[in-house]
Amino acid sequence: MTDKREQYDRRFETIDEQICELINKRKSISSKSSIPTSQLITSWSKKYDLYEGFLDGLFHHLLVEDLFKPYVDPKGFRKNIPILKSYERDNLFFTVTFVRQYENASIVNLTMDKEPLEENAESLLEFTFLELSIENNGVEYDCKDIGGGGSDGHMSHTYTVSPPLPDDMSAVKFIFTEYKEPLQRKPTGIEFVITLENEL
């Protein structure tokens, strides 16, 4: 099959670069949760002879740019550092259990536990979209949720963090923010911070 990029029409080059420039400009002035209203989508689809579904998909696609961001593949295992610090809310018990240290990254492990009552089984699932950010003396970290799983009463998530966290984590803050949907940037208002100074 012929690669479409090998057949690129150079007449599009200036236009395509302008598209990239406008996307970059939009990123610099808008939050990632900003999507045009359905009325605007309908108006623009008629004005520019484009399908509404295409335009809607295009703007939603701009929300998930982070999916394409390259993340470090942890290599060179060094040690496991126990954390065992928790936060409790509405009978949900969140615990950062340990951090796995590699030469080029760290892996943070978060567990979520709830009394596994059948009538409340869905309550735990509502808390699955948790994003991690790190504060540590002004150092910038990239954090990525690399998956999780569990049962009605217990779930776990793992996050890669790069560059690697220091072995001394006394100044590190693990900030977890809940969103209604993954990568949709619609926070529920629930956020909690775990540090080594926290008491259970």
Coordinates of N, CA and C in Angstrom, one line a residue, residues 90-164:
D90 N -15.6 9.7 52.1 CA -16.9 8.9 51.8 C -16.7 7.4 51.8
N91 N -15.9 6.9 52.7 CA -15.7 5.5 52.9 C -14.8 4.9 51.7
L92 N -14.2 5.8 50.9 CA -13.2 5.4 50.0 C -11.8 5.7 50.6
F93 N -11.0 4.7 50.5 CA -9.6 4.8 51.1 C -8.6 4.7 50.0
F94 N -7.9 5.8 49.8 CA -6.9 5.9 48.7 C -5.5 5.8 49.4
T95 N -4.6 5.0 48.8 CA -3.3 4.8 49.4 C -2.2 4.8 48.3
V96 N -1.2 5.6 48.5 CA 0.0 5.5 47.7 C 0.8 4.5 48.4
T97 N 0.9 3.3 47.8 CA 1.6 2.2 48.5 C 3.1 2.2 48.4
F98 N 3.6 2.4 47.2 CA 5.1 2.4 47.1 C 5.4 3.1 45.7
V99 N 6.7 3.5 45.6 CA 7.2 4.0 44.4 C 8.3 3.1 43.9
R100 N 8.2 2.7 42.7 CA 9.3 1.9 42.1 C 10.3 2.8 41.3
Q101 N 11.5 2.7 41.7 CA 12.5 3.6 41.2 C 13.3 3.0 40.0
Y102 N 13.4 3.7 38.9 CA 14.2 3.3 37.8 C 15.3 4.4 37.5
E103 N 16.2 4.0 36.7 CA 17.2 5.0 36.3 C 16.7 6.2 35.6
N104 N 15.6 6.0 34.8 CA 15.1 7.1 34.0 C 13.7 7.5 34.3
A105 N 13.0 6.9 35.3 CA 11.7 7.2 35.6 C 11.3 6.6 37.0
S106 N 10.1 6.9 37.4 CA 9.5 6.3 38.6 C 8.1 5.8 38.3
I107 N 7.7 4.8 39.0 CA 6.3 4.3 38.9 C 5.6 4.4 40.2
V108 N 4.5 5.2 40.3 CA 3.7 5.4 41.5 C 2.5 4.5 41.5
N109 N 2.3 3.8 42.6 CA 1.2 2.9 42.7 C 0.2 3.4 43.7
L110 N -1.1 3.5 43.2 CA -2.2 4.0 44.0 C -3.2 2.9 44.1
T111 N -3.7 2.7 45.3 CA -4.9 1.7 45.5 C -6.1 2.5 46.0
M112 N -7.3 2.0 45.7 CA -8.5 2.5 46.2 C -9.3 1.4 46.7
D113 N -9.7 1.5 48.0 CA -10.5 0.4 48.7 C -11.8 1.0 49.3
K114 N -12.8 0.1 49.2 CA -14.1 0.4 49.7 C -14.7 -0.9 50.2
E115 N -15.6 -0.8 51.3 CA -16.3 -2.0 51.7 C -17.1 -2.5 50.5
P116 N -16.8 -3.8 50.1 CA -17.4 -4.3 48.9 C -18.9 -4.7 49.1
L117 N -19.7 -3.7 49.3 CA -21.2 -3.9 49.4 C -21.8 -3.9 48.0
E118 N -22.6 -4.8 47.7 CA -23.1 -5.0 46.4 C -23.9 -3.7 45.9
E119 N -24.7 -3.2 46.8 CA -25.5 -2.0 46.4 C -24.6 -0.8 46.2
N120 N -23.4 -0.8 46.6 CA -22.5 0.4 46.4 C -21.4 0.1 45.4
A121 N -21.5 -1.0 44.7 CA -20.4 -1.4 43.8 C -20.0 -0.3 42.8
E122 N -21.0 0.4 42.3 CA -20.7 1.4 41.3 C -20.0 2.6 41.9
S123 N -20.1 2.9 43.2 CA -19.5 4.0 43.8 C -18.0 4.1 43.6
L124 N -17.4 2.9 43.6 CA -15.9 2.9 43.5 C -15.5 3.2 42.0
L125 N -16.4 2.7 41.1 CA -16.0 3.0 39.7 C -16.1 4.4 39.3
E126 N -16.8 5.2 40.1 CA -16.9 6.7 39.8 C -15.6 7.4 40.1
F127 N -14.7 6.7 40.8 CA -13.4 7.4 41.1 C -12.2 6.8 40.3
T128 N -12.5 6.2 39.2 CA -11.4 5.6 38.4 C -10.6 6.6 37.6
F129 N -11.1 7.8 37.3 CA -10.4 8.7 36.4 C -9.7 9.7 37.2
L130 N -8.6 9.3 37.8 CA -7.7 10.1 38.6 C -6.4 10.4 37.9
E131 N -6.1 11.7 37.8 CA -4.8 12.1 37.2 C -3.9 12.5 38.3
L132 N -2.6 12.2 38.1 CA -1.6 12.5 39.0 C -0.7 13.6 38.5
S133 N -0.4 14.6 39.4 CA 0.6 15.6 39.1 C 1.5 15.6 40.4
I134 N 2.7 16.1 40.1 CA 3.7 16.1 41.2 C 4.2 17.5 41.4
E135 N 4.4 17.9 42.7 CA 5.0 19.1 43.1 C 6.3 18.7 43.9
N136 N 7.4 19.3 43.5 CA 8.7 19.0 44.3 C 9.7 20.1 44.0
N137 N 9.7 21.2 44.7 CA 10.7 22.2 44.6 C 10.8 22.8 43.2
G138 N 9.7 22.9 42.5 CA 9.7 23.6 41.2 C 10.1 22.7 40.1
V139 N 10.4 21.4 40.3 CA 10.8 20.5 39.2 C 9.6 20.1 38.5
E140 N 9.6 20.1 37.1 CA 8.5 19.7 36.3 C 8.6 18.2 36.0
Y141 N 7.4 17.6 36.2 CA 7.3 16.1 35.9 C 6.2 15.8 34.9
D142 N 6.4 14.8 34.1 CA 5.4 14.3 33.2 C 4.9 13.0 33.9
C143 N 3.5 13.0 34.1 CA 2.9 11.9 34.7 C 1.9 11.2 33.8
K144 N 1.9 9.9 33.7 CA 0.9 9.2 32.8 C 0.3 8.0 33.5
D145 N -1.0 7.9 33.5 CA -1.7 6.7 34.0 C -1.5 5.6 33.0
I146 N -0.8 4.5 33.4 CA -0.5 3.4 32.5 C -1.4 2.2 32.8
G147 N -2.5 2.4 33.5 CA -3.5 1.4 33.6 C -3.8 1.0 35.1
G148 N -4.8 0.1 35.2 CA -5.2 -0.3 36.5 C -6.2 -1.4 36.4
G149 N -6.7 -1.8 37.5 CA -7.8 -2.8 37.5 C -8.1 -3.2 38.9
G150 N -9.1 -4.1 39.1 CA -9.5 -4.6 40.4 C -10.9 -5.2 40.4
S151 N -11.4 -5.2 41.6 CA -12.7 -5.8 41.9 C -13.7 -4.7 42.4
D152 N -14.9 -5.1 42.9 CA -15.8 -4.1 43.4 C -15.3 -3.3 44.6
G153 N -14.5 -4.0 45.4 CA -14.0 -3.4 46.6 C -12.6 -2.8 46.6
H154 N -11.9 -3.2 45.5 CA -10.5 -2.8 45.5 C -10.1 -2.5 44.0
M155 N -9.4 -1.4 43.8 CA -8.9 -1.0 42.5 C -7.5 -0.5 42.7
S156 N -6.7 -0.5 41.6 CA -5.3 0.0 41.7 C -5.0 0.7 40.4
H157 N -4.1 1.7 40.5 CA -3.6 2.4 39.3 C -2.1 2.6 39.4
T158 N -1.5 2.6 38.3 CA 0.0 2.8 38.3 C 0.2 4.0 37.3
Y159 N 1.2 4.8 37.7 CA 1.5 6.0 36.9 C 3.0 6.1 36.7
T160 N 3.4 6.4 35.5 CA 4.9 6.6 35.2 C 5.1 8.1 35.5
V161 N 6.3 8.4 36.0 CA 6.7 9.8 36.3 C 8.1 10.0 35.8
S162 N 8.3 11.0 35.0 CA 9.7 11.3 34.5 C 9.9 12.8 34.6
P163 N 11.1 13.3 34.9 CA 12.2 12.5 35.3 C 11.9 11.7 36.6
P164 N 12.8 10.8 37.0 CA 12.5 10.0 38.2 C 12.5 10.9 39.5

